[in-house]
Amino acid sequence: MVKSGGYMKDKNKEVFLGEENRSRLLPILQNVQDKKGYISDADMQNIADELGIHPVEVYSVVTFYSFFNINKKGKYIIRVSNCISNVLAGSEKIVKEFEKKLKIKVGETTEDKKFTLERTSCIGMCDQAPAIMVDDKLIGKITPQIVGEIIKDLK
Amino acid sequence: MEAKRKGPVIFSEIKPYAGLKQALELGESGVLKLVQDSNLKGRGGAGFPTGLKWKLAAESADKEKFVVCNADEGEPGTFKDRVLLTEYPVLVFEGMVIAGFAIGAEKGFLYLRGEYKSFILSIEKELERMRKDGALGKDILGKKGFNFDIEIRIGAGAYICGEETALIESMEGQRGEPRNRPPFPVDTGYYRHPTTVNNVETFAIITHLAAKGVSWFKSIGTEKSVGSKLLSISGDCKKSGVYEVPFGITIKQIIKMSGAENTKAVQVGGASGVCVSKKEFNRSISYEDLSTGGSIIIFNEERNLLDAVKNFLTFFEEESCGQCTPCREGIPVLIEAVDLLRKGECTQEYLKDLFSLGETMQLASKCGLGQSCPNAFLSVLNNFKKEYSLSKANKKEKKFNG
Ligand SMILES: Cc1cc2nc3c(=O)[nH]c(=O)nc-3n(C[C@H](O)[C@H](O)[C@H](O)COP(=O)(O)O)c2cc1C
Ligand code: SF4
Ligand code: FES
């Protein structure tokens, strides 16, 4: 179980229980998400305790944002942007290539839990379409040839 | 890197902190007057007068106020804020400091979309440098009693958080669901304190404006749309990228500039914008004609525009916060309608219903997402009748209200 990353550690709980406490929720969730790739029930319970709010509130926030996961995903998350500029530039071919190379469909995770393949909205790389995100990294001008190299580099 | 780009305002030459120094000279009321006199309107899409927004916040008696830079940049086809934040970050942050000075805030937030998280390291470095230079922190550039600093907050993949009240909800650790407006953030913002939310580009302009003055600024653009606009151009063209252009530029000029050929249509304003047909290529980018946050997507003759509309609507279906009925329930009906139109199975009668649904969504949705999501659909139906054919049959009359 990952603690909320020391965001609250040196604070006296009582001092910190103002409403602005709650504004730390996203940074805390981001920290947990970064560290273990998903946010478990126990994490949500813990965070709720620390912030003095109900776990359901944490859950409702976690499920609102598409970059928070409540289930364990692959070590690397590959997101192919399916915005219009990418589609015009052939992003479906890129999706197919990833599916072929990873032997999974969009939305799935490889058996060795290394890769998850997803689609995402515009990632602000429309000038370098087709573009993808590998975890936090933005990569543009993807070709089917590069797909293999990207996977190899991550392995 | 900075020398590479050229443009009338944002990409024009400027010395570091020239804008901030001049703003401190002018004093709080001087800056407010400057921004109001300039007629600068927000560059995030809605085009609200920046001077008025700041004045309202400045007038509040509340001791705690906030400046927020909206770097959520989620509109499909927009990437100019990415360029500003990676190539001209100090220009943007300087603008935020000037805003803090003018309205009396000590704290600024940069709300950065989750997709841009990898920029944090370089942004933090720039902020640190500004602190060393005395342009952030206490007694900024020697101005006794003026303290200001900037904190980064990161989004987590939700387009709706670009809407200013949803953004504030998100900063408060909530789901990014838009609030009712009024009250507006300038009055009741972050933890109910006055908060001015401005786009990245707006802040970059502020820095130049402070350094160079109103008459310089007003010499660029049109009478009603002062200054320049950053365009993010992508799609079927040779030279996609960010361009700074004076307001008043026509679609025809944009097409030429980007090296596009066989252009069938231009989507102005991203998924929430309108689809402009050939016969309208003389229209111009300006607040009085085609007002936009800067997304320009070019389609060539081979493209089917209904496919594009469906792509946009699917995006909105995904990103709608689901709070209000017209938006939540209307989008799936429009998506289904695109399929019917594609197959030639939509009747004249149903088409009328769809128009009225679209108009209802524009009027009755709570926030800009629901209000603008039928735009592309309606404009393609209106301007590109060749893209679809209606069913002559009356037998399967379709009604969306059961
Ligand atoms: C659905 C939706 C998404 C928006 N996304 C953004 C955005 O990504 N960036 C932005 O600056 N403004 C966005 N806006 C507009 C903001 O609500 C707000 O008007 C703007 O940040 C004000 O800044 P400005 O006056 O400098 O343009 C969005 C509005 C809506 C309704
Ligand atoms: S219009 Fe759509 S996105 Fe906006 S508040 Fe309503 S449901 Fe949410
Ligand atoms: S429209 Fe595709 S990355 Fe923006």
Short mmCIF file of N, CA, C and O and ligand atoms in Angstrom, two decimals, chain B residues 42-48 53 70 72-74 159-160 162-164 197-199 202 367-369, ligand 1:
data_model
loop_
_atom_site.label_atom_id
_atom_site.label_comp_id
_atom_site.label_asym_id
_atom_site.label_seq_id
_atom_site.Cartn_x
_atom_site.Cartn_y
_atom_site.Cartn_z
N GLY B 42 -10.13 37.74 -24.12
CA GLY B 42 -9.51 36.46 -23.78
C GLY B 42 -9.31 35.58 -25.00
O GLY B 42 -10.13 35.55 -25.90
N ARG B 43 -8.18 34.88 -25.01
CA ARG B 43 -7.84 34.07 -26.18
C ARG B 43 -8.19 32.59 -26.02
O ARG B 43 -7.84 31.76 -26.84
N GLY B 44 -8.88 32.25 -24.92
CA GLY B 44 -9.21 30.85 -24.67
C GLY B 44 -10.43 30.37 -25.44
O GLY B 44 -10.76 29.20 -25.42
N GLY B 45 -11.13 31.29 -26.09
CA GLY B 45 -12.28 30.88 -26.89
C GLY B 45 -13.51 31.73 -26.64
O GLY B 45 -14.20 32.13 -27.57
N ALA B 46 -13.77 32.07 -25.38
CA ALA B 46 -15.00 32.79 -25.07
C ALA B 46 -14.90 34.29 -25.39
O ALA B 46 -15.91 34.95 -25.63
N GLY B 47 -13.70 34.82 -25.38
CA GLY B 47 -13.50 36.21 -25.79
C GLY B 47 -14.02 37.26 -24.83
O GLY B 47 -14.45 38.33 -25.23
N PHE B 48 -13.97 36.97 -23.55
CA PHE B 48 -14.42 37.95 -22.55
C PHE B 48 -13.34 39.03 -22.39
O PHE B 48 -12.15 38.72 -22.37
N LYS B 53 -12.62 41.78 -16.60
CA LYS B 53 -12.46 40.66 -15.66
C LYS B 53 -11.54 41.06 -14.52
O LYS B 53 -11.82 40.86 -13.35
N ASN B 70 -5.07 29.03 -17.33
CA ASN B 70 -5.76 27.86 -17.86
C ASN B 70 -4.93 27.22 -18.97
O ASN B 70 -4.91 27.69 -20.11
N ASP B 72 -5.26 23.98 -19.83
CA ASP B 72 -5.89 22.67 -19.99
C ASP B 72 -5.96 22.27 -21.47
O ASP B 72 -6.16 21.10 -21.79
N GLU B 73 -5.83 23.26 -22.33
CA GLU B 73 -5.77 23.04 -23.79
C GLU B 73 -6.27 21.67 -24.27
O GLU B 73 -5.49 20.82 -24.68
N GLY B 74 -7.58 21.50 -24.24
CA GLY B 74 -8.12 20.20 -24.61
C GLY B 74 -8.89 20.20 -25.91
O GLY B 74 -9.26 19.15 -26.42
N TYR B 159 -11.34 16.85 -20.45
CA TYR B 159 -11.50 18.05 -21.28
C TYR B 159 -12.34 19.09 -20.57
O TYR B 159 -12.05 20.29 -20.65
N ILE B 160 -13.37 18.65 -19.87
CA ILE B 160 -14.31 19.58 -19.26
C ILE B 160 -13.61 20.49 -18.24
O ILE B 160 -14.06 21.60 -17.96
N GLY B 162 -11.25 22.30 -18.64
CA GLY B 162 -10.84 23.56 -19.26
C GLY B 162 -11.89 24.64 -19.04
O GLY B 162 -11.58 25.83 -19.09
N GLU B 163 -13.11 24.23 -18.77
CA GLU B 163 -14.16 25.20 -18.45
C GLU B 163 -13.81 25.78 -17.09
O GLU B 163 -13.53 25.02 -16.15
N GLU B 164 -13.84 27.10 -16.97
CA GLU B 164 -13.19 27.71 -15.80
C GLU B 164 -13.76 27.29 -14.45
O GLU B 164 -13.02 27.13 -13.48
N VAL B 197 -9.46 33.71 -14.15
CA VAL B 197 -8.94 32.61 -14.97
C VAL B 197 -8.70 33.16 -16.37
O VAL B 197 -9.57 33.77 -16.96
N ASN B 198 -7.48 32.98 -16.85
CA ASN B 198 -7.16 33.40 -18.21
C ASN B 198 -6.38 32.32 -18.95
O ASN B 198 -5.68 31.50 -18.33
N ASN B 199 -6.49 32.37 -20.24
CA ASN B 199 -5.78 31.43 -21.09
C ASN B 199 -4.27 31.76 -21.14
O ASN B 199 -3.87 32.90 -20.94
N THR B 202 -3.45 34.58 -23.47
CA THR B 202 -3.83 35.90 -22.95
C THR B 202 -2.70 36.46 -22.09
O THR B 202 -2.35 37.63 -22.21
N CYS B 367 -23.23 24.35 -19.60
CA CYS B 367 -21.93 24.97 -19.87
C CYS B 367 -21.62 24.95 -21.36
O CYS B 367 -22.36 24.39 -22.16
N GLY B 368 -20.50 25.54 -21.71
CA GLY B 368 -20.10 25.67 -23.09
C GLY B 368 -19.96 24.35 -23.84
O GLY B 368 -20.13 24.33 -25.06
N LEU B 369 -19.68 23.28 -23.14
CA LEU B 369 -19.53 22.00 -23.85
C LEU B 369 -20.85 21.62 -24.52
O LEU B 369 -20.93 21.41 -25.72
C1 LIG C 1 -15.80 22.73 -22.35
C2 LIG C 1 -14.90 23.92 -22.25
C3 LIG C 1 -13.53 23.76 -22.34
C4 LIG C 1 -12.69 24.85 -22.25
N1 LIG C 1 -11.34 24.63 -22.35
C5 LIG C 1 -10.51 25.69 -22.23
C6 LIG C 1 -9.10 25.50 -22.31
O1 LIG C 1 -8.62 24.39 -22.49
N2 LIG C 1 -8.29 26.59 -22.17
C7 LIG C 1 -8.81 27.85 -21.97
O2 LIG C 1 -8.05 28.78 -21.82
N3 LIG C 1 -10.13 28.05 -21.90
C8 LIG C 1 -10.99 27.01 -22.03
N4 LIG C 1 -12.33 27.23 -21.92
C9 LIG C 1 -12.81 28.62 -21.65
C10 LIG C 1 -12.72 28.93 -20.16
O3 LIG C 1 -13.94 28.57 -19.53
C11 LIG C 1 -12.48 30.42 -19.90
O4 LIG C 1 -13.42 31.14 -20.62
C12 LIG C 1 -11.11 30.89 -20.29
O5 LIG C 1 -10.11 30.14 -19.67
C13 LIG C 1 -10.93 32.34 -19.92
O6 LIG C 1 -9.69 32.82 -20.33
P1 LIG C 1 -9.53 33.98 -21.41
O7 LIG C 1 -10.53 35.03 -21.05
O8 LIG C 1 -8.14 34.43 -21.28
O9 LIG C 1 -9.84 33.38 -22.73
C14 LIG C 1 -13.21 26.14 -22.04
C15 LIG C 1 -14.58 26.31 -21.96
C16 LIG C 1 -15.42 25.22 -22.06
C17 LIG C 1 -16.90 25.44 -21.96
#
